[in-house]
Short mmCIF file of C-alpha atoms in Angstrom, two decimals:
data_model
loop_
_atom_site.label_atom_id
_atom_site.label_comp_id
_atom_site.label_asym_id
_atom_site.label_seq_id
_atom_site.Cartn_x
_atom_site.Cartn_y
_atom_site.Cartn_z
CA MET A 1 -0.06 -0.36 0.10
CA PRO A 2 1.31 3.19 -0.91
CA ARG A 3 2.50 5.99 1.82
CA PRO A 4 0.05 9.38 2.14
CA GLY A 5 2.05 11.66 0.57
CA PRO A 6 2.27 15.21 2.19
CA ILE A 7 -0.39 17.71 2.68
CA ASN A 8 -0.48 20.49 0.44
CA ASN A 9 -1.40 24.05 2.02
CA GLY A 10 -4.70 23.67 0.06
CA ASP A 11 -5.72 20.30 1.59
CA ARG A 12 -4.76 21.61 5.12
CA LEU A 13 -6.81 24.34 4.87
CA GLY A 14 -9.57 22.59 3.13
CA LEU A 15 -9.24 20.15 6.32
CA GLU A 16 -9.56 23.13 8.80
CA ALA A 17 -12.28 24.15 7.60
CA SER A 18 -14.19 21.05 7.64
CA ARG A 19 -13.11 20.71 11.04
CA ARG A 20 -14.76 24.22 11.62
CA ALA A 21 -18.05 23.17 9.94
CA SER A 22 -18.65 20.07 12.10
CA ARG A 23 -17.75 22.41 15.35
CA ASP A 24 -20.11 24.72 14.02
CA SER A 25 -22.77 22.30 13.42
CA LEU A 26 -22.70 20.90 16.68
CA ALA A 27 -23.00 24.28 18.39
CA GLU A 28 -25.95 25.08 16.43
CA GLU A 29 -27.47 21.58 17.31
CA TYR A 30 -26.99 22.50 20.91
CA GLU A 31 -28.38 25.80 20.86
CA HIS A 32 -31.42 24.79 18.61
CA ALA A 33 -32.18 22.30 21.70
CA ARG A 34 -32.23 24.41 24.43
CA ARG A 35 -33.87 26.87 22.40
CA HIS A 36 -36.81 24.50 22.08
CA SER A 37 -36.49 22.48 24.96
CA THR A 38 -39.98 24.30 26.34
CA ASP A 39 -41.40 23.99 23.81
CA SER A 40 -41.03 20.28 23.52
CA THR A 41 -42.47 17.32 25.87
CA GLU A 42 -38.44 16.36 26.57
CA SER A 43 -36.35 18.60 28.48
CA TYR A 44 -33.04 19.20 26.86
CA GLU A 45 -31.01 20.60 30.15
CA HIS A 46 -29.08 17.62 30.70
CA VAL A 47 -27.25 18.32 26.61
CA PRO A 48 -24.12 18.85 27.45
CA SER A 49 -21.73 22.06 25.66
CA PRO A 50 -20.10 20.79 22.48
CA THR A 51 -17.04 22.53 24.24
CA HIS A 52 -17.44 22.30 27.95
CA ALA A 53 -18.94 19.70 29.31
CA PRO A 54 -20.75 19.97 32.87
CA ARG A 55 -18.55 18.68 35.85
CA PRO A 56 -20.26 17.70 39.28
CA ASN A 57 -19.93 20.04 42.00
CA LYS A 58 -18.51 17.88 44.48
CA GLU A 59 -18.23 20.65 47.20
CA ARG A 60 -22.21 21.16 46.95
CA GLN A 61 -22.91 17.50 47.13
CA ARG A 62 -20.84 17.15 49.79
CA SER A 63 -22.36 19.98 51.57
CA PHE A 64 -25.94 18.28 51.00
CA GLU A 65 -25.08 15.00 52.06
CA ALA A 66 -23.72 16.99 55.38
CA MET A 67 -26.67 18.84 56.14
CA SER A 68 -29.18 15.61 55.56
CA ALA A 69 -26.89 13.66 58.28
CA SER A 70 -27.51 16.45 60.38
CA GLU A 71 -31.09 16.83 59.70
CA LEU A 72 -31.21 13.05 60.40
CA ARG A 73 -29.57 13.24 63.62
CA LYS A 74 -31.69 15.75 65.31
CA ALA A 75 -34.81 13.94 64.00
CA ALA A 76 -33.70 10.16 65.69
CA ALA A 77 -32.37 12.50 68.89
CA ALA A 78 -36.09 13.90 69.11
CA GLU A 79 -37.31 10.60 68.92
CA ARG A 80 -35.55 8.98 71.27
CA ARG A 81 -36.19 12.36 73.66
CA GLU A 82 -39.86 11.71 73.21
CA ARG A 83 -39.65 8.21 73.69
CA ARG A 84 -38.06 8.54 76.97
CA ARG A 85 -40.42 11.64 78.24
CA ALA A 86 -43.24 9.13 77.50
CA ALA A 87 -41.70 6.14 79.30
CA ALA A 88 -41.14 8.72 82.24
CA LEU A 89 -44.44 9.31 81.76
CA PHE A 90 -45.99 6.39 81.85
CA ARG A 91 -43.85 5.44 84.84
CA VAL A 92 -44.61 8.54 87.21
CA THR A 93 -48.39 7.91 86.12
CA LYS A 94 -48.22 4.06 87.25
CA VAL A 95 -46.73 4.84 90.63
CA VAL A 96 -49.31 7.54 91.25
CA SER A 97 -52.40 5.44 90.21
CA GLU A 98 -50.73 2.81 91.91
CA SER A 99 -50.96 4.83 95.53
CA ASP A 100 -52.96 3.92 98.27
CA GLY A 101 -53.01 7.34 99.77
CA ASN A 102 -50.06 7.44 101.65
CA SER A 103 -48.74 10.35 100.39
CA SER A 104 -45.40 10.08 102.34
CA LYS A 105 -45.11 6.48 100.57
CA LEU A 106 -45.54 8.24 97.25
CA VAL A 107 -43.26 10.64 97.37
CA GLN A 108 -40.64 8.65 98.41
CA ARG A 109 -42.15 5.89 95.35
CA LEU A 110 -41.45 8.74 93.32
CA LEU A 111 -38.05 9.96 93.94
CA GLU A 112 -36.90 6.05 93.32
CA VAL A 113 -38.49 6.39 90.11
CA ALA A 114 -36.97 9.56 89.42
CA ARG A 115 -33.34 8.10 90.67
CA GLU A 116 -33.86 5.43 87.58
CA ILE A 117 -34.90 7.22 84.77
CA LEU A 118 -32.42 10.62 85.28
CA TYR A 119 -29.92 7.38 85.91
CA CYS A 120 -28.01 9.25 89.16
CA SER A 121 -26.88 8.12 92.11
CA HIS A 122 -28.82 10.10 94.52
CA VAL A 123 -32.04 12.04 94.38
CA THR A 124 -33.56 14.12 97.31
CA LEU A 125 -36.38 15.90 98.50
CA PHE A 126 -36.28 19.17 100.54
CA TRP A 127 -39.01 20.38 102.39
CA VAL A 128 -38.79 24.15 102.71
CA ASP A 129 -39.51 26.11 105.97
CA HIS A 130 -40.28 29.61 104.93
CA VAL A 131 -40.87 30.53 108.92
CA SER A 132 -37.41 29.18 110.24
CA GLU A 133 -35.75 29.75 107.17
CA ILE A 134 -34.45 26.46 106.17
CA LEU A 135 -34.65 23.38 103.76
CA ILE A 136 -35.13 19.98 105.40
CA ALA A 137 -34.03 16.76 103.69
CA ALA A 138 -37.12 14.36 103.48
CA ASN A 139 -35.48 10.60 103.79
CA PRO A 140 -32.61 10.63 102.03
CA ASP A 141 -30.85 7.56 100.93
CA GLY A 142 -28.70 6.61 103.84
CA ILE A 143 -28.24 9.96 105.46
CA GLU A 144 -30.27 10.66 108.80
CA SER A 145 -31.07 14.33 108.57
CA ILE A 146 -29.84 17.26 106.65
CA VAL A 147 -30.59 20.87 106.82
CA VAL A 148 -30.05 23.64 104.78
CA PRO A 149 -30.13 27.30 105.36
CA LEU A 150 -32.52 28.87 102.59
CA GLY A 151 -30.22 30.38 100.47
CA LYS A 152 -27.18 28.37 101.20
CA GLY A 153 -25.65 25.68 98.87
CA VAL A 154 -27.10 24.72 95.68
CA ALA A 155 -30.90 23.39 96.93
CA GLY A 156 -30.83 26.91 99.34
CA ARG A 157 -30.49 28.58 96.41
CA CYS A 158 -32.65 27.06 94.07
CA ALA A 159 -35.37 27.53 96.78
CA LEU A 160 -34.69 30.92 97.03
CA ASP A 161 -34.59 31.65 93.76
CA LYS A 162 -37.11 29.39 92.05
CA VAL A 163 -34.95 28.59 89.48
CA LEU A 164 -33.68 25.13 88.08
CA LEU A 165 -29.91 24.75 88.31
CA ASN A 166 -27.61 22.36 86.34
CA ILE A 167 -23.95 22.13 87.84
CA GLY A 168 -21.89 20.38 85.33
CA ASP A 169 -19.04 20.25 88.14
CA ALA A 170 -19.71 20.45 91.79
CA SER A 171 -16.40 21.35 92.76
CA GLN A 172 -15.86 24.28 90.38
CA ASP A 173 -19.54 26.13 91.49
CA ASP A 174 -19.36 28.70 94.12
CA ARG A 175 -22.96 27.94 94.80
CA PHE A 176 -21.98 24.54 96.29
CA ASP A 177 -21.20 23.73 99.85
CA ASN A 178 -19.27 21.01 100.67
CA THR A 179 -20.24 20.43 104.26
CA THR A 180 -22.58 17.51 103.97
CA ASP A 181 -19.62 15.85 101.38
CA LYS A 182 -17.53 16.28 104.47
CA GLU A 183 -19.28 14.77 106.98
CA THR A 184 -20.80 11.65 105.37
CA GLY A 185 -17.67 11.00 103.13
CA PHE A 186 -19.84 11.55 99.86
CA SER A 187 -18.46 12.80 96.69
CA THR A 188 -20.77 15.18 94.45
CA ARG A 189 -19.70 15.68 91.46
CA THR A 190 -23.02 16.94 89.02
CA ILE A 191 -25.89 18.39 90.29
CA LEU A 192 -29.25 19.08 88.87
CA CYS A 193 -31.60 20.70 91.07
CA ALA A 194 -35.29 21.82 90.36
CA PRO A 195 -37.96 23.31 92.49
CA VAL A 196 -41.50 22.85 93.18
CA VAL A 197 -43.17 26.04 93.23
CA GLU A 198 -47.06 26.42 94.49
CA GLU A 199 -48.76 29.71 94.37
CA GLY A 200 -45.73 31.69 93.80
CA ARG A 201 -44.00 30.06 96.92
CA THR A 202 -41.21 26.90 96.92
CA VAL A 203 -42.56 24.22 98.90
CA ALA A 204 -39.95 22.16 98.02
CA VAL A 205 -37.11 21.29 95.98
CA ILE A 206 -36.06 18.03 94.61
CA GLU A 207 -32.07 17.71 93.98
CA ALA A 208 -29.85 14.90 91.71
CA LEU A 209 -26.81 13.96 92.02
CA ASN A 210 -24.18 12.28 90.26
CA LYS A 211 -25.37 11.47 86.70
CA GLU A 212 -23.94 8.14 85.76
CA GLU A 213 -22.01 9.39 83.04
CA GLY A 214 -21.35 12.94 82.12
CA SER A 215 -23.07 15.66 82.98
CA PHE A 216 -27.13 16.04 83.59
CA ASP A 217 -28.89 17.40 80.04
CA ASP A 218 -31.53 19.20 78.40
CA GLU A 219 -33.28 15.79 78.52
CA ASP A 220 -32.91 15.11 82.29
CA VAL A 221 -34.00 19.02 82.85
CA GLU A 222 -37.31 18.16 81.07
CA LEU A 223 -38.01 15.08 83.17
CA LEU A 224 -36.92 16.78 86.80
CA GLN A 225 -39.85 19.39 85.50
CA LEU A 226 -41.77 16.79 84.57
CA LEU A 227 -41.40 15.20 88.07
CA CYS A 228 -42.09 18.15 90.14
CA ASP A 229 -45.75 19.45 88.17
CA GLU A 230 -46.29 15.30 89.18
CA LEU A 231 -45.10 15.67 92.99
CA ARG A 232 -46.78 19.20 93.32
CA ALA A 233 -50.31 17.38 94.23
CA PRO A 234 -48.83 14.82 96.53
CA LEU A 235 -46.60 17.03 98.33
CA ARG A 236 -49.74 19.89 99.06
CA ARG A 237 -51.41 16.42 100.86
CA ALA A 238 -48.01 15.05 102.59
#
């Protein structure tokens, strides 16, 4: 087979003209498809440019994926939170419905349930004596009698200010009074304390100590407030 000879200037110009015509034809087809995409039942948005093919935006794709994962985590957390609240409410309601009318026993049973649903080591109820300006612990676990001046310590401040207190590190909080720890040998790490308010006055304080893992979170706060609401009526009769 004879070898092709060298391309002369005329042939080269003809070849380049042919290539330009082919490229121009592709461009015209592309523009035609885009102009008529709204009139056709078939969308031409996917038709690639003959000179610049579309490239996937990986950064944007990763952003959407991250947002989706975040939304999924939020949804899962909300579902878990609602299930835990429903389970706690069921247990509290069950204890109240099975009560024999003895308010003192009912309060003690509710405190036991509180310790279990909050996953902590101790839950103590303090009665508030506004005349003597003291708080008196009601049957704390393994401790005989605890009296706290109103406004002193975490429970005292909670009763006086009528606010919920969530302390992640008791040793670093100025409101914490370690007198009871020294007397009993107990070591307080975390505290969640909420007032039971009746007609604008704090009648009692519920104090949870030492979350099993980490610190008390927003779910624990919600559950303790739920318990305070459920305890209001039994405390009134006790």
